[in-house]
C-alpha angles and dihedrals in degrees: 000000000000128000092253092050091050091046091053092046093049095040094236137109124279089240090057091050091052090050090050089052092050091048092049094244090122125036117237146118137221117251114186091342093309123108116237111194128209104243092212092062090054092047090048090051089053093047092052089059096238111198124239119238137033119335114256119264114266117229088230093056119111110271091226090053089050091051091049091050091050091050090050092050092047091049091052091049089050091052092050092048092049091048092050096047105031106030104104094356101120100154135119095246092075092051092044090057092058113110096199138029089245091055091049091052090048091055091048093049095047092046089048090051092056091045090054090049090053091048090052090052092051092047090049089051091050091240096117 
C-alpha cells in the first residue's frame, strides 16, 4: 500500500507514516523512490490500538528535553486557539475585550497574519 493509503487507514499524516517507516515502526521498502508499505504491519498497528498523538514523556528523559517538548506542545495549542478565535474575526468586539494596548496590538497582528495567509491562498488559486 502507499503512504497516503496507510495514512488514511491509520488516521495520521503522510509525514508521520514516512517517519514510522524510517523508525522501523511500520514495515515497507522503497521502490523507485516511493515507499511501498506492508499492509499487514498497518493492520497490526491498528489492532494493537496505537494511540494518536505524541508519545508520553518517559520519567528517564532529560528534564530540559521534557520542558522543551511541553513548550512545543503549548505553542502549538496557542497557535490552534489563535487560529480558531482570530482567523476571520475582524470585528471591534475582540479589540474592545483587550485590557492593554499591547494585547490589542497582539490581536491585530495575529488577525492580520491569518488575513495575509488567506490572501496568499487566493492569489495562488488565481482568484485574487
